CSV table of C-alpha atoms in Angstrom, one decimal:
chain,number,residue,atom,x,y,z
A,16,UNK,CA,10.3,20.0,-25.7
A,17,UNK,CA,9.2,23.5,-26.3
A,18,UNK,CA,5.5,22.3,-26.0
A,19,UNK,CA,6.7,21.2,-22.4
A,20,UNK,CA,8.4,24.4,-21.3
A,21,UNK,CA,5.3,26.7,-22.3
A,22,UNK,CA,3.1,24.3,-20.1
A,23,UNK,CA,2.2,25.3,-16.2
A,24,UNK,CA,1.5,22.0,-15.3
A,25,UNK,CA,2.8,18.2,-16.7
A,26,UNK,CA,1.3,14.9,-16.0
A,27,UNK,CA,3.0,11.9,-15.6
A,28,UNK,CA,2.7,8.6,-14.0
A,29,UNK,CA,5.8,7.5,-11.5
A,30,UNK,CA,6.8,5.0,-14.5
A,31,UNK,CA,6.7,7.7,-17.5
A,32,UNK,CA,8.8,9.9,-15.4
A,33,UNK,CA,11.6,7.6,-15.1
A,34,UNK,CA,11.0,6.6,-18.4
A,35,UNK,CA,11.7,10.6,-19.3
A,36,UNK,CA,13.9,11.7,-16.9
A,37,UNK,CA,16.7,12.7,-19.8
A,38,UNK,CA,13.8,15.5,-20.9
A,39,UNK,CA,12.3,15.9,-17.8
A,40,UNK,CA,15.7,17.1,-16.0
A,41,UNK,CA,15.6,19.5,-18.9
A,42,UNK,CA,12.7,21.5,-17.3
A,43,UNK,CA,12.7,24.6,-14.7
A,44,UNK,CA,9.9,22.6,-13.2
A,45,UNK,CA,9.9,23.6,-9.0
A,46,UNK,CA,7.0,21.4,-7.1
A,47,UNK,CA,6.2,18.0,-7.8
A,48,UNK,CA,3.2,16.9,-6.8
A,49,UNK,CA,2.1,12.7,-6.3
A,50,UNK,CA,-1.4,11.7,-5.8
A,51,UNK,CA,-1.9,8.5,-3.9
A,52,UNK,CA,1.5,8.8,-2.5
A,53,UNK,CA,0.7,5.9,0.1
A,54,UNK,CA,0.7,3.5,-2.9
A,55,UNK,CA,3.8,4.3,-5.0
A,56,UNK,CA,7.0,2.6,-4.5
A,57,UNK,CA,9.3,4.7,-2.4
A,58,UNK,CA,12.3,4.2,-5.3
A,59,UNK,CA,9.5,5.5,-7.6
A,60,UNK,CA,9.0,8.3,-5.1
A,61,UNK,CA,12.2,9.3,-4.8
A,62,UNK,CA,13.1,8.9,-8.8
A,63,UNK,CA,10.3,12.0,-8.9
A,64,UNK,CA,12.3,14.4,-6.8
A,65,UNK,CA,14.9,16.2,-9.9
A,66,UNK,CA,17.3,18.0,-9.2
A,67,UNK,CA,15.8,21.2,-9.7
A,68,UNK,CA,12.6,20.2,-6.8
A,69,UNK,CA,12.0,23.0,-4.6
A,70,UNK,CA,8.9,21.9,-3.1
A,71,UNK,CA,7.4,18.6,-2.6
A,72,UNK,CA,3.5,17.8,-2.0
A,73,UNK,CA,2.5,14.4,-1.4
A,74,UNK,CA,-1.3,13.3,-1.2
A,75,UNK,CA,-2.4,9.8,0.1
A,76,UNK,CA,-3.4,7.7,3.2
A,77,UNK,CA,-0.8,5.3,4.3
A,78,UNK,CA,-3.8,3.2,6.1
A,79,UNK,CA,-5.3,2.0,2.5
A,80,UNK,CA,-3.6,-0.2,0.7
A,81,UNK,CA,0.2,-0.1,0.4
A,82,UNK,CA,2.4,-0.4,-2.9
A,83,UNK,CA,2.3,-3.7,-4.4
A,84,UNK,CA,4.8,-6.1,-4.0
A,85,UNK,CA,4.5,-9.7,-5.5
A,86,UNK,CA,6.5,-11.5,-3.5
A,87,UNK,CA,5.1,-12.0,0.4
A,88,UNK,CA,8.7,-12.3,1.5
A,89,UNK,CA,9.8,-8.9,0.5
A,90,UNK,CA,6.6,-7.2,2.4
A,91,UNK,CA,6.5,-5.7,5.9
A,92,UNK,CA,3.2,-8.0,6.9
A,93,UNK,CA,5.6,-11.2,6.2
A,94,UNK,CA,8.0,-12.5,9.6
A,95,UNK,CA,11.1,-12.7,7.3
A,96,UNK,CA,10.2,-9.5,5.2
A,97,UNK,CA,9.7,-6.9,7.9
A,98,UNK,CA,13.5,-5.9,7.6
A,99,UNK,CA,13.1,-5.3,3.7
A,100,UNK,CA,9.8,-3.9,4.2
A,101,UNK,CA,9.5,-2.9,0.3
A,102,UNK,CA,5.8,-2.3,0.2
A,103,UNK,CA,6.0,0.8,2.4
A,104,UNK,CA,6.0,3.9,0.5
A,105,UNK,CA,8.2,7.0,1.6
A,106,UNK,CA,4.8,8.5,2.2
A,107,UNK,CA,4.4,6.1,5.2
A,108,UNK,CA,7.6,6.2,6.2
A,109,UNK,CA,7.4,10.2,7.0
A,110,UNK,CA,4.3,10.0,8.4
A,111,UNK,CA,4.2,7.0,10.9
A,112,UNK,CA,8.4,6.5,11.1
A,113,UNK,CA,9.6,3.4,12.9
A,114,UNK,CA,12.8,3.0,14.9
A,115,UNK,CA,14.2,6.0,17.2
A,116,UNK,CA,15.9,7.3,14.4
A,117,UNK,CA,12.9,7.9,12.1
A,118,UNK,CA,11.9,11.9,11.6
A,119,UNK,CA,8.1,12.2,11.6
A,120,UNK,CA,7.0,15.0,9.4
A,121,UNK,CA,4.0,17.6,10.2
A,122,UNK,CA,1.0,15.8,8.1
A,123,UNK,CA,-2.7,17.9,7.5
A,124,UNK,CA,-5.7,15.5,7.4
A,125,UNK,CA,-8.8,15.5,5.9
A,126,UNK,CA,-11.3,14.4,8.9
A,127,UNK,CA,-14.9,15.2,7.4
A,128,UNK,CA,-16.4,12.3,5.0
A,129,UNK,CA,-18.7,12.8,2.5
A,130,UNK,CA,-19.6,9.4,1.8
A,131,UNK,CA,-20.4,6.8,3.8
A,132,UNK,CA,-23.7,6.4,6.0
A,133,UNK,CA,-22.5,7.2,9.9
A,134,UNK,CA,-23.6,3.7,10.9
A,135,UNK,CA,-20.3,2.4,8.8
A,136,UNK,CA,-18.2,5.2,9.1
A,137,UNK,CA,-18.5,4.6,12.8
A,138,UNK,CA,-16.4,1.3,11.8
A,139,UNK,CA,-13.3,3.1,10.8
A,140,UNK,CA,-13.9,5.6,13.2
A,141,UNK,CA,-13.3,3.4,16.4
A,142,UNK,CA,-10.4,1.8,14.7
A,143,UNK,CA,-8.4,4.2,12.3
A,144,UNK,CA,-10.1,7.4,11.9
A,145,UNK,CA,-11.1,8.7,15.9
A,146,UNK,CA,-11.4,12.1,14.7
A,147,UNK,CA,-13.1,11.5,11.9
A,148,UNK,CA,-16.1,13.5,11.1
A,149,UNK,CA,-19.8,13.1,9.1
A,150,UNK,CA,-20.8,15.7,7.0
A,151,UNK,CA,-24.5,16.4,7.5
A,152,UNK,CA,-25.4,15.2,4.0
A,153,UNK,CA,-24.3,11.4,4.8
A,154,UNK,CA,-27.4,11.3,7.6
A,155,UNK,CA,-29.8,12.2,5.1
A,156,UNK,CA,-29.0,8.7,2.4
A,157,UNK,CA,-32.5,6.4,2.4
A,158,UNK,CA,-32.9,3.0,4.2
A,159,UNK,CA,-31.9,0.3,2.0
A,160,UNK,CA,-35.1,-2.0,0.4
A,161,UNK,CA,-35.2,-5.2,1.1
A,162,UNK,CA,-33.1,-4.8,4.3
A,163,UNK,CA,-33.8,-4.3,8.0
A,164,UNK,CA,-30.3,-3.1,9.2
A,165,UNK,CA,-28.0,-0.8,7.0
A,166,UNK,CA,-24.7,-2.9,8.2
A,167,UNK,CA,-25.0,-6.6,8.4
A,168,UNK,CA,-22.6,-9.4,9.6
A,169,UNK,CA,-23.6,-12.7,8.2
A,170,UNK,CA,-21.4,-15.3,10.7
A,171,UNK,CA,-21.2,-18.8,9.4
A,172,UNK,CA,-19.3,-22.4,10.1
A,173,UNK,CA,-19.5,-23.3,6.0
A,174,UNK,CA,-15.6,-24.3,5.2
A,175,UNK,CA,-13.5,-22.8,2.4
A,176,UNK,CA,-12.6,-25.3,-0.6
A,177,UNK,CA,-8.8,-26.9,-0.4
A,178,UNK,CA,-6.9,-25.5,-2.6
A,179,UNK,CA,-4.3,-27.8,-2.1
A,180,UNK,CA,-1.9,-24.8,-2.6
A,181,UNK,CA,0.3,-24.5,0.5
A,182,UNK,CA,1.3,-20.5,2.1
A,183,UNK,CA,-0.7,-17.5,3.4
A,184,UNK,CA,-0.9,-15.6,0.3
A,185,UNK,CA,-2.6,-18.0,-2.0
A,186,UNK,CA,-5.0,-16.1,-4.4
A,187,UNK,CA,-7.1,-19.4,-4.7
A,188,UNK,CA,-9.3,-19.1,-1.7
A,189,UNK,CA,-12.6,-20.0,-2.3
A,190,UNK,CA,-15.6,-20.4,-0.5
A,191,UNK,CA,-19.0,-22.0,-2.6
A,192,UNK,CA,-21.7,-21.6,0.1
A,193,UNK,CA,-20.9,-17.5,0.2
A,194,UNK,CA,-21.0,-17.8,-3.8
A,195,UNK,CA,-24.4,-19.3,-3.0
A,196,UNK,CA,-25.4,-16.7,-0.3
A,197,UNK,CA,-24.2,-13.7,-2.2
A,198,UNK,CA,-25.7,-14.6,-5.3
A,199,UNK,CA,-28.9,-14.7,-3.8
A,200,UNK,CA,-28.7,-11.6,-1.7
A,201,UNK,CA,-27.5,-9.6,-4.9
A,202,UNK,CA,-30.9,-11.2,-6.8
A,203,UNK,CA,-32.8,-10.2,-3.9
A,204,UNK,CA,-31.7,-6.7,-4.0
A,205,UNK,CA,-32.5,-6.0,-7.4
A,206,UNK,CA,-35.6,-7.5,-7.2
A,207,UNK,CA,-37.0,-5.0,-5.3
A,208,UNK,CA,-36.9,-2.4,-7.8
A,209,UNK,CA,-35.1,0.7,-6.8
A,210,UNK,CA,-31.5,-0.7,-7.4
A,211,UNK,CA,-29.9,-0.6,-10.8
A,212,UNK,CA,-26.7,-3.9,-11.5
A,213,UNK,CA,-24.5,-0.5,-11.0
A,214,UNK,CA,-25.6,0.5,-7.7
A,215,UNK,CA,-24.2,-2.8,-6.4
A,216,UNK,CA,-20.4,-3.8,-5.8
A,217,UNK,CA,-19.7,-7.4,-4.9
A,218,UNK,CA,-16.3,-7.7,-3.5
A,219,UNK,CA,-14.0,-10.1,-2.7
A,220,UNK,CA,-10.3,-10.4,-1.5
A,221,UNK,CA,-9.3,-13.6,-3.4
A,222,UNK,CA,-9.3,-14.3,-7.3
A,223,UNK,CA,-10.5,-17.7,-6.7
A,224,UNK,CA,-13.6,-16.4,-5.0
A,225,UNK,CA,-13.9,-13.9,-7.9
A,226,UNK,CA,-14.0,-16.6,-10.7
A,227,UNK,CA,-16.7,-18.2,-8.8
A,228,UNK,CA,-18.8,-15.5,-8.5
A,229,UNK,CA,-18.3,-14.6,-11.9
A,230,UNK,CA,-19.0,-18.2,-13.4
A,231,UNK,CA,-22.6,-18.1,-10.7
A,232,UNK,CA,-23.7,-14.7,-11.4
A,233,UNK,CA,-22.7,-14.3,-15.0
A,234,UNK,CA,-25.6,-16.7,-15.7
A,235,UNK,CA,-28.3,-14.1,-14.3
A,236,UNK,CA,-26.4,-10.7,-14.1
A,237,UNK,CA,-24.0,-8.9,-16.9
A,238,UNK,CA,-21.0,-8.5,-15.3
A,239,UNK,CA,-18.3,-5.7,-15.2
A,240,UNK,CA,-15.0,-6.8,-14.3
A,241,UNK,CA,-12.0,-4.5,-14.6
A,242,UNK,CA,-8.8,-4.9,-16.9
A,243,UNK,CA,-6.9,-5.7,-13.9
A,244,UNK,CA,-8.7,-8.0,-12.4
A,245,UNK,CA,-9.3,-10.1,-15.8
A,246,UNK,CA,-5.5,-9.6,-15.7
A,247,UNK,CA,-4.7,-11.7,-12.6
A,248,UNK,CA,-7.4,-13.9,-13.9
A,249,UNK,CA,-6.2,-14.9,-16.7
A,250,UNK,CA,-2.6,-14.9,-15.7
A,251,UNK,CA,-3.4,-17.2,-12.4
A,252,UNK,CA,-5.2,-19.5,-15.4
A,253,UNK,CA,-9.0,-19.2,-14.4
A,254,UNK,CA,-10.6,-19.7,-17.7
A,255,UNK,CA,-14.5,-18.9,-18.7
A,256,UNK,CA,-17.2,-21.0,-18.6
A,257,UNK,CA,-17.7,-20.7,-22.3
A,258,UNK,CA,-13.9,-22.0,-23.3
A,259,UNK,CA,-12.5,-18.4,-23.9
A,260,UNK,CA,-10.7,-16.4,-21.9
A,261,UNK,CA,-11.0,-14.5,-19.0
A,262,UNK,CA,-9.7,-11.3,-20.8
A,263,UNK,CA,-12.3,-11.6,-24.0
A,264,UNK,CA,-15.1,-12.6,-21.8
A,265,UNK,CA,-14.7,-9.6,-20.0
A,266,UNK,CA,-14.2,-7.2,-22.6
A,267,UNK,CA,-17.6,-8.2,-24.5
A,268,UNK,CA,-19.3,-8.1,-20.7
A,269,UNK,CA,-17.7,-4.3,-20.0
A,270,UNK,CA,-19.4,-2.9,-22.6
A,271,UNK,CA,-23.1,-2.9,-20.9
A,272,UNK,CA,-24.8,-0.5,-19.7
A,273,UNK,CA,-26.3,-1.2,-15.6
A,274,UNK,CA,-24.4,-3.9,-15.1
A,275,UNK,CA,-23.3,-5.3,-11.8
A,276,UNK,CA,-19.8,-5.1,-11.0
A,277,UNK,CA,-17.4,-7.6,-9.1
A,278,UNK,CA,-14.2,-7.2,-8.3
A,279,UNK,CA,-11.0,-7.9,-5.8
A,280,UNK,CA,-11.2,-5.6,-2.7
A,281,UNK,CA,-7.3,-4.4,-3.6
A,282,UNK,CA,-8.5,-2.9,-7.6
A,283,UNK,CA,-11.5,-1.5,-6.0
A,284,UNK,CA,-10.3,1.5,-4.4
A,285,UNK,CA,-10.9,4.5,-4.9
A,286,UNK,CA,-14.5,3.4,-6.6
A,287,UNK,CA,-17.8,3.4,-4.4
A,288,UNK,CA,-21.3,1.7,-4.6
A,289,UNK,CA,-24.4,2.1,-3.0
A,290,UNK,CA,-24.7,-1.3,-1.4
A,291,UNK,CA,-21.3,-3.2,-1.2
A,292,UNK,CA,-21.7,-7.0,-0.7
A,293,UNK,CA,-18.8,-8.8,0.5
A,294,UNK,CA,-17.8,-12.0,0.3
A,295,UNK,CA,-14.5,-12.7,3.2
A,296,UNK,CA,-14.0,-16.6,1.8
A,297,UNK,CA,-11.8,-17.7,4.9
A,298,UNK,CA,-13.3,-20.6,6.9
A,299,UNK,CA,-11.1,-23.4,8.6
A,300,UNK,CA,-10.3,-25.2,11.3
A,301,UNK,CA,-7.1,-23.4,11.8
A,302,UNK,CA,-8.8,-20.0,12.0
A,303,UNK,CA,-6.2,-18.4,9.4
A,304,UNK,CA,-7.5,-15.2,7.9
A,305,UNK,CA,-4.9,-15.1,5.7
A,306,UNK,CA,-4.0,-11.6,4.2
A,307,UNK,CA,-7.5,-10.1,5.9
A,308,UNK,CA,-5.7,-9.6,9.1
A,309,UNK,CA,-4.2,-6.7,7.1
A,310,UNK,CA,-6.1,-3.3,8.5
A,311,UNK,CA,-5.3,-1.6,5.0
A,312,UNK,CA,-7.4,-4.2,3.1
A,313,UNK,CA,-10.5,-4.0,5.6
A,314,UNK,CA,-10.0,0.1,5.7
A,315,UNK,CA,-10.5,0.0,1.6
A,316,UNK,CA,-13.5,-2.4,2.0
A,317,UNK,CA,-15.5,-0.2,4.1
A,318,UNK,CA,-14.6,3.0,2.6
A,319,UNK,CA,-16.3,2.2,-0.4
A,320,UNK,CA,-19.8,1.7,1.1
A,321,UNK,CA,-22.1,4.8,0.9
A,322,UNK,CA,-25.8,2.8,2.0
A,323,UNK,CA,-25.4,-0.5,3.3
A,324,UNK,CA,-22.4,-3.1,4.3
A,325,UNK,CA,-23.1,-6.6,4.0
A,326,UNK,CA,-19.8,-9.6,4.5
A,327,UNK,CA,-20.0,-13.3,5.1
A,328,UNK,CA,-17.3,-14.6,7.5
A,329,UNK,CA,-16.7,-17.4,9.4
């Protein structure tokens, strides 16, 4: 406790705090400050403001991904779960208010980028971001080897597999010609010499897609896969090619140096790559996109691109 008092600033995660709020209470502490307030709970949110709270700063973007909620039903995206709307933080709610009775708070915004090539900022710029800016360092990033456009749409009629697993938040999703495509263009890449495995992101929205790629590229590529995503791996029971788990294969892979990493477009915010390949999975004869029509998944997916875009969709 004393070690507490004496400090100017304390660090703790949403859950920790509730965890500590008997000590925490105890403190003369005045501002509370949350990072990546657009993704905490608002009940977590809330749990942070003590008693003693003077001032409150929260930092985030409400148009990246949102909390997350497991069950579809309880989510604002859902037709029966707009009215519970769970997976909108308080940071959202402040900023973009809904209903006539909703106060909308004065909100400062960052409007120059320092990372992505103008040629894909432009994306979220005529969608999300229309004042966004470029900072002059962004127009000076090479041309991509190997390539002759930095953003490229790959359009194609190849089906997704069945999964035989009814609803519109399945996780199963796969698609094995854009396994086949995107292993390819990944080899190609690194073929031509100037790309290390860790300039190179391949992303994915579904965790059946992910296994795939995994079980293609493993074969050719050492793989990084983070704890989360081997996680929902293992806990949606996608097991290794070799008999082990997903979890142990995973950790032996994360240990490499260079390697190429893979992951699910919602645990890869936040990171960035050089070239991001991306594989979109949804193909039918319904034309259901599934959880892609969601703007805050597609806003992460391009804001993690610094040289080149690349997607396969149908």
């Amino acid at each position: 406790m004393r070690c507490l008092q004496e400090a100017q600033i304390i660090g703790v995660t949403t859950t920790g705090l509730a965890k500590n709020l008997d000590v925490l209470r105890r403190l003369s502490s005045k501002v509370m400050l949350c990072e990546e307030a657009g993704e905490v709970l608002e009940a977590h949110t809330i749990t942070a403001l003590l008693p003693q709270i003077e001032h409150a700063i929260l930092i985030g973007d409400h148009q990246q991904l949102r909390p997350q909620i497991q069950k579809y039903e309880l989510q604002r995206e859902s037709p029966t779960g707009e009215k519970y709307s769970l997976d909108v933080s308080l940071f959202e709610r402040l900023v973009e208010p809904t209903g006539d009775w909703g106060i909308k708070l004065p909100v400062s915004v960052l409007d120059i980028q320092r990372r992505m090539h103008p040629t894909i900022a432009q994306l979220i710029r005529d969608t999300l971001y229309p004042k966004l800016q470029d900072h002059p360092t962004v127009h000076e990033y090479p041309e991509v080897c190997g390539l002759g456009r930095r953003l490229y749409w790959f359009n194609h009629g190849e089906l997704e597999a069945d999964t035989g697993v009814p609803g519109v938040m399945s996780t199963s999703h796969s698609n094995d010609f854009e396994v086949d495509m995107t292993s390819a263009l990944v080899s190609h890449l690194i073929r031509q010499g100037k790309y290390q495995g860790e300039d190179i992101a391949v992303l994915t929205p579904y965790l059946g897609q992910l296994q795939k790629l995994r079980s293609r590229m493993g074969a050719s590529h050492e793989l990084v896969i983070s704890d989360r995503d081997a996680e929902n791996l293992e806990k949606e029971g996608f097991e290794s090619n070799t008999g082990g788990s997903t979890k142990q294969m995973t950790t032996k892979k994360t240990t490499l140096l260079k390697a190429l990493r893979i992951a699910t477009v919602d645990n890869f915010q936040g990171e960035e790559a050089k070239v991001i390949v991306v594989s979109l999975v949804r193909s039918n004869l319904g034309n259901n996109c599934g959880f892609l029509k969601t703007s805050n998944r597609i806003n992460v997916l391009l804001r993690c691109v610094k040289l080149r875009c690349s997607t396969k969709a149908s």
